[in-house]
Short mmCIF file of C-alpha atoms in Angstrom, two decimals:
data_model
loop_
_atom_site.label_atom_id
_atom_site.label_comp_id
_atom_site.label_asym_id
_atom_site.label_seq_id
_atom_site.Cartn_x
_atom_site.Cartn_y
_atom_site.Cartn_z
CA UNK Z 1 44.80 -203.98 -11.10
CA UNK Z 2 42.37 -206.50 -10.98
CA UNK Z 3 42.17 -206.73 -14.98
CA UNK Z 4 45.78 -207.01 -14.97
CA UNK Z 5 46.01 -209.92 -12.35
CA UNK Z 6 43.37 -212.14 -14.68
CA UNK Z 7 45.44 -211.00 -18.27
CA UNK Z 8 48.96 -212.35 -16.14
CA UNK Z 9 46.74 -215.46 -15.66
CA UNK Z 10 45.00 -216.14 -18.57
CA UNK Z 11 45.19 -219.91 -19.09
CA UNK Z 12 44.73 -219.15 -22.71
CA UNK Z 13 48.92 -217.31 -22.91
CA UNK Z 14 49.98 -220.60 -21.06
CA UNK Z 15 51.06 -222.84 -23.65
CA UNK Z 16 54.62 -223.16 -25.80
CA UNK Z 17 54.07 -220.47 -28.98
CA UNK Z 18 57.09 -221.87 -30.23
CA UNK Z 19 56.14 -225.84 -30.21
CA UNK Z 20 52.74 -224.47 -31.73
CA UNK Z 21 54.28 -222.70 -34.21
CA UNK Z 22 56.71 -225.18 -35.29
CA UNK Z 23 54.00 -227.95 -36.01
CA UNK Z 24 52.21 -225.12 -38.01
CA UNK Z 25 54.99 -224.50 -40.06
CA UNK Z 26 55.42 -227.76 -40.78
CA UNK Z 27 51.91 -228.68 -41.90
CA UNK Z 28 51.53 -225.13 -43.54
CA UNK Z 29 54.80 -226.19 -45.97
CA UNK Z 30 53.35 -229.59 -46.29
CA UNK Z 31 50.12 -228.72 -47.77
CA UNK Z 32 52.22 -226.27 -50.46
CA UNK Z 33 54.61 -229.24 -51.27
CA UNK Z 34 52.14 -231.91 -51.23
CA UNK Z 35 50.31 -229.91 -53.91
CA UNK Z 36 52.83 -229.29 -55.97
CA UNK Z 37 54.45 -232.86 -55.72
CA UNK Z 38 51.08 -234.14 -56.88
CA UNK Z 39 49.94 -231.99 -59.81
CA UNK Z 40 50.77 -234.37 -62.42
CA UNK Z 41 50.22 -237.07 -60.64
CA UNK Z 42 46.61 -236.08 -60.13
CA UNK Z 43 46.28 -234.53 -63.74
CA UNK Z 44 46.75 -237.86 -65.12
CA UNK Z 45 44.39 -239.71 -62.34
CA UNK Z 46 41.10 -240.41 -63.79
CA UNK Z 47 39.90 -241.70 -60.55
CA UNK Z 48 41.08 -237.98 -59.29
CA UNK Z 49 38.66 -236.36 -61.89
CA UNK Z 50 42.21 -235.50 -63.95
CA UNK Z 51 41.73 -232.66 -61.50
CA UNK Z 52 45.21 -231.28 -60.80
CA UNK Z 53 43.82 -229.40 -57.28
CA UNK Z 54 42.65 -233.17 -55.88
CA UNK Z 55 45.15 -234.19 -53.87
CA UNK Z 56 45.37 -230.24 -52.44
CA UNK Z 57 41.75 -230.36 -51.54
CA UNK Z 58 41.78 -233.62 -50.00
CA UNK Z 59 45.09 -232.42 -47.83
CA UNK Z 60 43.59 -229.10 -46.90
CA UNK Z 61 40.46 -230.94 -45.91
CA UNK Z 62 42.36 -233.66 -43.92
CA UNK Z 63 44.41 -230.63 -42.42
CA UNK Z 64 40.94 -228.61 -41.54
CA UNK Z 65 39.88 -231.86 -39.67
CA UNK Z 66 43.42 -232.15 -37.94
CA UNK Z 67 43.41 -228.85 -36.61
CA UNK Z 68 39.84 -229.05 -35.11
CA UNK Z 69 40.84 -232.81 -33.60
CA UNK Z 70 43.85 -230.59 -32.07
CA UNK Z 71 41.77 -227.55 -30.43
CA UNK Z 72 39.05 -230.89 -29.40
CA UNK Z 73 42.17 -233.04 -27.84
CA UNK Z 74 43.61 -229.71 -25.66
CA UNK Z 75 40.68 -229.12 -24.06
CA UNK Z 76 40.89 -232.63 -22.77
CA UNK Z 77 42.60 -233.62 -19.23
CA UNK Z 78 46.14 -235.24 -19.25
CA UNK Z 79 44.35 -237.69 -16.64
CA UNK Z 80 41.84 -238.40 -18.90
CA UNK Z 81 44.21 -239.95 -21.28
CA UNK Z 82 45.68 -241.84 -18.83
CA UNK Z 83 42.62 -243.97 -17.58
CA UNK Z 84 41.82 -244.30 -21.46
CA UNK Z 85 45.19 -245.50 -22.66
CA UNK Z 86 44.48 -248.97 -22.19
CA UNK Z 87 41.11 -249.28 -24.15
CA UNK Z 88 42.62 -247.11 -26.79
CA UNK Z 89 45.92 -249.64 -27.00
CA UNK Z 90 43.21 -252.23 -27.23
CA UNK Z 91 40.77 -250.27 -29.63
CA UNK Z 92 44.08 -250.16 -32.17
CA UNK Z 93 44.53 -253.31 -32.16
CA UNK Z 94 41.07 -254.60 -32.82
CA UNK Z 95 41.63 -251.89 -35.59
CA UNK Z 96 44.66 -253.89 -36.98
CA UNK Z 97 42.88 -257.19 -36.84
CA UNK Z 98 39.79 -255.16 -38.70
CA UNK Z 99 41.75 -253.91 -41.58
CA UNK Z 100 42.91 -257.93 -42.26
CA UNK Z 101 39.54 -258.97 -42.68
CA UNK Z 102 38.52 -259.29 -46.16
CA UNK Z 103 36.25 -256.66 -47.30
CA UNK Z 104 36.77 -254.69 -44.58
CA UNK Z 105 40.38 -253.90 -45.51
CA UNK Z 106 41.53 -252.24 -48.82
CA UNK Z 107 44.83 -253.35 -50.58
CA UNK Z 108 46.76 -251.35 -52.12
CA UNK Z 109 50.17 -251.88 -54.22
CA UNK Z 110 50.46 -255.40 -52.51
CA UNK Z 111 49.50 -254.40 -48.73
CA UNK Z 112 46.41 -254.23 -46.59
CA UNK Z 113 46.69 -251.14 -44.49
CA UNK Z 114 43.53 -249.18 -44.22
CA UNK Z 115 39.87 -249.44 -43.61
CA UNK Z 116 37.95 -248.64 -46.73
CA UNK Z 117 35.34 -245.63 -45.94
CA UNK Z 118 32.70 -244.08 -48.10
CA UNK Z 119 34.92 -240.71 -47.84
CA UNK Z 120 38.51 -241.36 -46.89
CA UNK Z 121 40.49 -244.59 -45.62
CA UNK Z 122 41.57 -244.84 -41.95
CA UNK Z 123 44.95 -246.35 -41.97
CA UNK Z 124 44.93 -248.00 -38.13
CA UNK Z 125 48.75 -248.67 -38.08
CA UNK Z 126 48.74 -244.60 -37.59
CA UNK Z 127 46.72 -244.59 -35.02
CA UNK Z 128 48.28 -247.52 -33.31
CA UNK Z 129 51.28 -245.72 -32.97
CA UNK Z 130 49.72 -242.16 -30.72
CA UNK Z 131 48.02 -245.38 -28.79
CA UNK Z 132 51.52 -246.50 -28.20
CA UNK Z 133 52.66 -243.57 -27.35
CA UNK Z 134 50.10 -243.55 -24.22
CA UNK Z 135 49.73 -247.09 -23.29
CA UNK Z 136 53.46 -247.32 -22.65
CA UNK Z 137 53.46 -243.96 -20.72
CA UNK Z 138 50.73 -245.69 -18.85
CA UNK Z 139 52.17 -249.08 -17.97
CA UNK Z 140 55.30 -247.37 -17.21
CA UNK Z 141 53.79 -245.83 -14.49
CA UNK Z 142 51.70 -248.43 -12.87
CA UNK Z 143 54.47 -251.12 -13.27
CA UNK Z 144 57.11 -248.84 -11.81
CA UNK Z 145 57.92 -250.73 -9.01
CA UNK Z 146 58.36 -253.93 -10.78
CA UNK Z 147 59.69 -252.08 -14.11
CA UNK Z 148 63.18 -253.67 -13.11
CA UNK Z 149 62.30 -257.38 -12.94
CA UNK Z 150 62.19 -258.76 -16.54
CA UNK Z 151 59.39 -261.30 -15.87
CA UNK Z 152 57.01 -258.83 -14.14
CA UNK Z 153 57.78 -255.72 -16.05
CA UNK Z 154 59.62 -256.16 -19.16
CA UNK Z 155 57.95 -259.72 -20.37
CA UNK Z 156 54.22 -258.64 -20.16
CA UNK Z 157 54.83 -255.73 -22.65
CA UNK Z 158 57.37 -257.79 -24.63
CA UNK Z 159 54.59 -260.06 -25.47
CA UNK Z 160 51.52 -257.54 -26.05
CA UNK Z 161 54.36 -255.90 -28.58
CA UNK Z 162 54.88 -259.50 -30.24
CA UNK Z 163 50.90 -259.26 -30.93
CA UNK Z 164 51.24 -256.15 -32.81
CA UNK Z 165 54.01 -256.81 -34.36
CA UNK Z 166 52.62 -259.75 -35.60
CA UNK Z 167 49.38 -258.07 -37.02
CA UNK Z 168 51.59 -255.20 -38.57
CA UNK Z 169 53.63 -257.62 -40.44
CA UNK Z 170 50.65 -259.81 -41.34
CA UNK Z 171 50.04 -256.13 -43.54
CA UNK Z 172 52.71 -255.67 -43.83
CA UNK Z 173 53.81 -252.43 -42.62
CA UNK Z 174 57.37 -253.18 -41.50
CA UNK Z 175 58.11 -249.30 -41.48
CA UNK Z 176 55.44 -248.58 -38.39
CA UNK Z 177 56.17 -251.91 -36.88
CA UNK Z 178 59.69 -250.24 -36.01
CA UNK Z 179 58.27 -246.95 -35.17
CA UNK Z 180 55.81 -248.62 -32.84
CA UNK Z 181 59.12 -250.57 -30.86
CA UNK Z 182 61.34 -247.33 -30.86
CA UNK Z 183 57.82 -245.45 -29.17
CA UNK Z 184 57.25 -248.45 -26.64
CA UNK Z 185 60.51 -249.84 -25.41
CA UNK Z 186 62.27 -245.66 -25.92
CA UNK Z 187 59.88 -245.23 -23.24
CA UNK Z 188 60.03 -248.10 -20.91
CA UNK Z 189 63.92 -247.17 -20.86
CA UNK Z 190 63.11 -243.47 -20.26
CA UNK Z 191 60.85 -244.75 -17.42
CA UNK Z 192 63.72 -246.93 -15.36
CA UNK Z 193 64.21 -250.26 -17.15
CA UNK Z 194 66.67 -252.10 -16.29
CA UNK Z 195 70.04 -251.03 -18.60
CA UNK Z 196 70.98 -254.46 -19.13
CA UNK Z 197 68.03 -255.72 -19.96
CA UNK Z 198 67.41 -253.08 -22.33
CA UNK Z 199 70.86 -253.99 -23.99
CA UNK Z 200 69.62 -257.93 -24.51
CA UNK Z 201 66.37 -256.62 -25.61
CA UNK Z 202 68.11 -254.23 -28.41
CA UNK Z 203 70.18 -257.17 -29.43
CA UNK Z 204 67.06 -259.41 -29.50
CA UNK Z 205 65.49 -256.66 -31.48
CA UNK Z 206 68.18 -256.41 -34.03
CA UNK Z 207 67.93 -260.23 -34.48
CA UNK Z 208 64.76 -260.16 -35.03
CA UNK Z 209 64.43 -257.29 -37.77
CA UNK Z 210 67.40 -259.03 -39.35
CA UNK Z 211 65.94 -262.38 -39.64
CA UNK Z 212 62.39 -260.65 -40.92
CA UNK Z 213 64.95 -258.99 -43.59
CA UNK Z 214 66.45 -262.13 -44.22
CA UNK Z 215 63.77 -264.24 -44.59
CA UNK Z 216 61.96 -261.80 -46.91
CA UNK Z 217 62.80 -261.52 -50.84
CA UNK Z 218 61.39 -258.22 -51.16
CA UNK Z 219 62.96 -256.55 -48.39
CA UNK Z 220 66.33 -258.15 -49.55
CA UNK Z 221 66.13 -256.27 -52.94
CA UNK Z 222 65.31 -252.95 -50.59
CA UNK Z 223 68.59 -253.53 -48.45
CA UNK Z 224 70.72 -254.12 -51.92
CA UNK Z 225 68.93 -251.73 -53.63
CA UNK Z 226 69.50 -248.97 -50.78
CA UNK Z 227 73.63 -250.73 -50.86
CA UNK Z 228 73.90 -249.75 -54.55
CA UNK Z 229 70.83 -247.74 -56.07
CA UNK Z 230 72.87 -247.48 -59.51
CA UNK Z 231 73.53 -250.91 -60.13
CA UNK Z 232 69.97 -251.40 -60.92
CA UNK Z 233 68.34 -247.90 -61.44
CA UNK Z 234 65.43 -248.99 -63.14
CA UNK Z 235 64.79 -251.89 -61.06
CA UNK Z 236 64.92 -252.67 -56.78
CA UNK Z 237 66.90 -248.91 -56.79
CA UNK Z 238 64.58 -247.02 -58.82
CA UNK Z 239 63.42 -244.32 -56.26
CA UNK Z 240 66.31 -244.17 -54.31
CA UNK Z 241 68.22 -243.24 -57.86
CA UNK Z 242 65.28 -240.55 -58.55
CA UNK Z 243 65.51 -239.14 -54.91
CA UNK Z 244 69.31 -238.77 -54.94
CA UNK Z 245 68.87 -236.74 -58.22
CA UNK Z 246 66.14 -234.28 -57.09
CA UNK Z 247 68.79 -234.02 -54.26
CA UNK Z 248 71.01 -233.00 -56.55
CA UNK Z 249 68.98 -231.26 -58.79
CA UNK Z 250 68.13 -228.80 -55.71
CA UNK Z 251 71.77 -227.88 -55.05
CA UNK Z 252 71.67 -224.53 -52.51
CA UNK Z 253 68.60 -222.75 -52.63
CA UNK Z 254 66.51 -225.31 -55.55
CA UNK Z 255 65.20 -224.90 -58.98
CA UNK Z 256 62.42 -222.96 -57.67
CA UNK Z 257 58.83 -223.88 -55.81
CA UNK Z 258 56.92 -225.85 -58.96
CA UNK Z 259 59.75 -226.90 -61.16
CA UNK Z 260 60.53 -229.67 -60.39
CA UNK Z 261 61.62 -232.56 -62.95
CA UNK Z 262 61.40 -235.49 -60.58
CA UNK Z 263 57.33 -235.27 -59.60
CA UNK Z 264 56.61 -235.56 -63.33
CA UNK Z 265 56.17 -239.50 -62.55
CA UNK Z 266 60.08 -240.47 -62.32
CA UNK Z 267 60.16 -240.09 -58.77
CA UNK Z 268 57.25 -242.70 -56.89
CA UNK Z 269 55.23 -241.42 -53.67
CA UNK Z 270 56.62 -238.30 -54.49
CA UNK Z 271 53.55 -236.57 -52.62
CA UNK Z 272 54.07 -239.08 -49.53
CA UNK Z 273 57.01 -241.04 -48.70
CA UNK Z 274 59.44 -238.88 -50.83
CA UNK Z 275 57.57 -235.45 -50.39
CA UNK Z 276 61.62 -234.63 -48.54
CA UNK Z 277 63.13 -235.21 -51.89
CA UNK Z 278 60.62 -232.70 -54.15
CA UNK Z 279 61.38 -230.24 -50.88
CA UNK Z 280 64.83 -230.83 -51.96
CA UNK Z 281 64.62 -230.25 -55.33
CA UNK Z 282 62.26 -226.92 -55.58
CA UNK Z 283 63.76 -225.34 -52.30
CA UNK Z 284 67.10 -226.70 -51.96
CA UNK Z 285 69.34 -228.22 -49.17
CA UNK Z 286 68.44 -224.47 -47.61
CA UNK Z 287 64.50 -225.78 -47.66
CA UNK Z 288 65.77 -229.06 -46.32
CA UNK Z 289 67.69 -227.53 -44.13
CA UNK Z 290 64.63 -225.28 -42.49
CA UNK Z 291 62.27 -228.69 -42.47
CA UNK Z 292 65.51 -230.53 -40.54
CA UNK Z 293 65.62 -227.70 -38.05
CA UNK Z 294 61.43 -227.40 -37.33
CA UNK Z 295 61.39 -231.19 -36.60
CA UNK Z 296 64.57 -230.55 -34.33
CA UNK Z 297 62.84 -228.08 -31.86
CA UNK Z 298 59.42 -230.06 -32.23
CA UNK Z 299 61.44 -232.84 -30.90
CA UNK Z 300 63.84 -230.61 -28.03
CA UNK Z 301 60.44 -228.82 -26.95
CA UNK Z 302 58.98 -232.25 -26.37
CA UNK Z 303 61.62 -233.77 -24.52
CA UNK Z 304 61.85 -230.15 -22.50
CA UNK Z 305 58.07 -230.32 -21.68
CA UNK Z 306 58.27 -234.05 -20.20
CA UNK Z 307 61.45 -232.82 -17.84
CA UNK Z 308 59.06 -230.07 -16.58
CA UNK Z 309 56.78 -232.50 -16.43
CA UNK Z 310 58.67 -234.98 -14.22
CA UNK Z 311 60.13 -231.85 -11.92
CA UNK Z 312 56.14 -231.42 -10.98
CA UNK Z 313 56.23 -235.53 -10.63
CA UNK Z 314 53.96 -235.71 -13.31
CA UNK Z 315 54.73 -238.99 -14.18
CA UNK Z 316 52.24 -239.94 -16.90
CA UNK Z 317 52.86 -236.75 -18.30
CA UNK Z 318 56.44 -236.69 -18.52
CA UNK Z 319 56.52 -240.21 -20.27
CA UNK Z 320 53.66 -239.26 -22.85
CA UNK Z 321 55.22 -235.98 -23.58
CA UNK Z 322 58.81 -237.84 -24.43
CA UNK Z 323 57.44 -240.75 -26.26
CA UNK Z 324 55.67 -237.89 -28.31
CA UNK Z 325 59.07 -236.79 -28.98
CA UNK Z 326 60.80 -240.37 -29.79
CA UNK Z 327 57.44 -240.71 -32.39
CA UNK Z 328 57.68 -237.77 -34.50
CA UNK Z 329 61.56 -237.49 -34.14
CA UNK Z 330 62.44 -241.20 -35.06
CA UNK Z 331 59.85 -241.03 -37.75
CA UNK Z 332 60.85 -237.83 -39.31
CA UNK Z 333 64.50 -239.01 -39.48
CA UNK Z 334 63.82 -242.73 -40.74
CA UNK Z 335 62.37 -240.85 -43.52
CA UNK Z 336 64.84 -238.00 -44.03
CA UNK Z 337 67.54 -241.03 -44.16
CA UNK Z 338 65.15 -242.88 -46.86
CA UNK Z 339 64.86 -239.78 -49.02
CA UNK Z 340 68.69 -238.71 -48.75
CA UNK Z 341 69.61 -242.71 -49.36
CA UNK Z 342 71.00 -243.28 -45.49
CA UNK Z 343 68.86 -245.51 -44.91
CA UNK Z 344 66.68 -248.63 -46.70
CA UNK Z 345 63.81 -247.46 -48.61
CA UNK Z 346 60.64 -247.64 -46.09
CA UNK Z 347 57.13 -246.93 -46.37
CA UNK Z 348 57.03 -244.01 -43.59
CA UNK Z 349 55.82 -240.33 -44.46
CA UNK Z 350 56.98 -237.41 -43.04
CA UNK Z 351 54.95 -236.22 -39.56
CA UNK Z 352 52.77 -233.28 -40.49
CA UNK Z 353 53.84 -232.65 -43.85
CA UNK Z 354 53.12 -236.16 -46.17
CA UNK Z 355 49.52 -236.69 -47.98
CA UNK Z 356 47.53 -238.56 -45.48
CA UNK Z 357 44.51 -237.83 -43.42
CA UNK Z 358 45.45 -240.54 -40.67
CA UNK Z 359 48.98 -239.55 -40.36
CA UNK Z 360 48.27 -236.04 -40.35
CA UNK Z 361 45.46 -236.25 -37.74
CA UNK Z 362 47.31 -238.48 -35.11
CA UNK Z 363 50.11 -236.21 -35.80
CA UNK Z 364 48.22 -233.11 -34.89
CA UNK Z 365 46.34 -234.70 -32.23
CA UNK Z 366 50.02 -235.68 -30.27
CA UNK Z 367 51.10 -232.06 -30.70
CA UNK Z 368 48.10 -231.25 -28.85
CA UNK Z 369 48.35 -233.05 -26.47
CA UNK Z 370 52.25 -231.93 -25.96
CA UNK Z 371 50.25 -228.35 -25.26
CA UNK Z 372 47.94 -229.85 -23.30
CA UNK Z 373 50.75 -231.17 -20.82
CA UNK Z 374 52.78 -228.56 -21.14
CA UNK Z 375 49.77 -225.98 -20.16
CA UNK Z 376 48.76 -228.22 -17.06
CA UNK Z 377 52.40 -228.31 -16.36
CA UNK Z 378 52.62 -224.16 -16.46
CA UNK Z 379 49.41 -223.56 -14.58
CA UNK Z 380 50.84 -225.88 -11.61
CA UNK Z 381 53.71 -224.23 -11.85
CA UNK Z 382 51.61 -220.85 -11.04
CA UNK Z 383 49.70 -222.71 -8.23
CA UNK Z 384 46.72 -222.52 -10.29
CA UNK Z 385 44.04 -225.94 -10.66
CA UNK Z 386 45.19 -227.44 -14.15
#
């Protein structure tokens, strides 16, 4: 009896199988794709030791440290994360002023987004975005009681956001600048703004994205290029044009896992931002449809987990666990809508599944802490010390 009391409350058969699975799935059919996106594209990289397997390794290596940051970050109290969301907010953004510093930050293809190491790059703008994730959970909850009055609790966070925004442009890396904004204000609304000043601040928003569009040549020809990708395939709507046919291409059920057409250097980033579009191609609308519906119940588990969360007035929690939620979700489908031409071509990958050790680390390290909360959450539940 007593065996069977301690089995029933096993912390370790306390967490969401499903959530866990999900997020394995998804990096399980990334490292496949992101192989076989990248065979030629390593083949033909003498930097890459013309080694076809080198992008493989690298993600399987990247996705052996991202599963040990995971097991690390759910051992590790929710409150924990809450007293160390400020100097984490503030660590990535002494990261994002690093990574402008000459010889300290590495360009590539025009932009300076990542922190040259002997072994692998840290691309901070990643990282900002789990700090996000926390420091707005954080200040949602201490400012609660002034959350409603714009000068007091909309305006200080307004203007810490108008610092990174300005470094992340100064990159530029207009893609996680947005992500960043949907993750901090998605959860000062969640948290009891005020509705109507959440409607000016969307509208001042908007303005502003439009006028950094605007005033921006190069992300003019993306916005006419995304309009029309045909009326200059070879030019501004080159990978749009080449994503759209390995759409195509895939039809139902794809050409099969390796065949594809589109990888073999017609179709850019295809290991990264358009790994969706080689998905496409080798496994069909069917494959896109299965990637679609993971991300779906990654995202309805998280926003489940913070409502538990908040029933047990676990504020932090709740807030953390949602912005989670508006992170991968928002990302995932900013990047589905790049790769299937609904929306202007962006430099975002695709959470858990893109080539990238930063991405895939932070991404791992959010879905553990989703567990974490969740867990805590459960073992309250069972009047048990989480």
């Amino acid at each position: 009896m007593a065996s069977y009391v301690y089995a029933q409350n096993a912390p370790s058969a306390e967490y969401d199988r499903s959530l866990a699975w999900a997020g394995l799935l998804l990096a399980a059919l990334g490292l496949v794709m992101v192989y076989s996106a990248s065979i030629a594209t390593a083949e033909a990289n003498r930097f890459a030791g013309n080694n076809p397997a080198y992008f493989l390794f690298r993600h399987g290596t990247f996705l052996v440290l991202a599963l040990c940051a995971a097991i690390a970050v759910f051992l590790v109290p929710v409150r924990l994360w809450q007293k160390a969301a400020p100097w984490l907010f503030v660590g990535g953004i002494v990261l994002l002023i690093l990574v402008l510093v000459p010889g300290l930050g590495r360009e590539v293809n025009g932009a300076r987004r990542w922190l040259g190491m002997r072994l692998f790059n840290v691309q901070p703008s990643e990282l900002m975005k789990l700090a996000a994730v926390l420091y707005a959970a954080d200040y949602t909850v201490r400012r609660h009681a002034v959350l409603k009055n714009f000068r007091k609790g909309l305006l200080p966070m307004v203007g810490v956001m108008l610092l990174v925004a300005w470094l992340l442009l100064s990159e530029p890396d207009f893609g996680a600048l947005v992500v960043v904004a949907m993750i901090a204000f998605g959860v000062l609304f969640l948290g009891g703004m005020n509705g109507r000043h959440f409607t000016l601040l969307i509208v001042m928003l908007t303005a502003g994205f439009a006028l950094l569009v605007l005033s921006s040549p190069y992300r003019m020809h993306r916005i006419f290029g995304y309009l029309d990708p045909w009326a200059d395939a070879y030019g501004k709507g080159y990978q749009l044009s080449h994503a759209l046919i390995a759409f195509g291409r895939g039809e139902w059920l794809g050409v099969g896992l390796g065949a594809s057409v589109e990888k073999l250097f017609y179709l850019p980033e295809a290991h990264t931002d358009f790994l969706l579009a080689v998905v496409a191609e080798e496994l069909g609308i069917a494959g896109v449809l299965a990637v679609i519906a993971l991300f779906a119940w990654v995202v309805a588990r998280a926003f489940s987990i913070g409502r538990q969360a908040a029933l047990r007035e676990r504020h932090f929690a709740a807030l953390a666990a949602q912005g989670v939620g508006i992170w991968i979700g928002s990302q995932a489908l900013i990047n589905m809508g790049v790769n299937m031409g609904l929306l202007p071509t962006k430099g975002l990958t695709l959470p858990l599944m893109s080539f990238g050790g930063s991405g895939l680390v932070t991404n791992c390290v959010a879905i553990a802490i989703l567990l974490r909360i969740d867990w805590e959450t459960r073992q309250l539940a069972r009047g048990l010390p989480a």
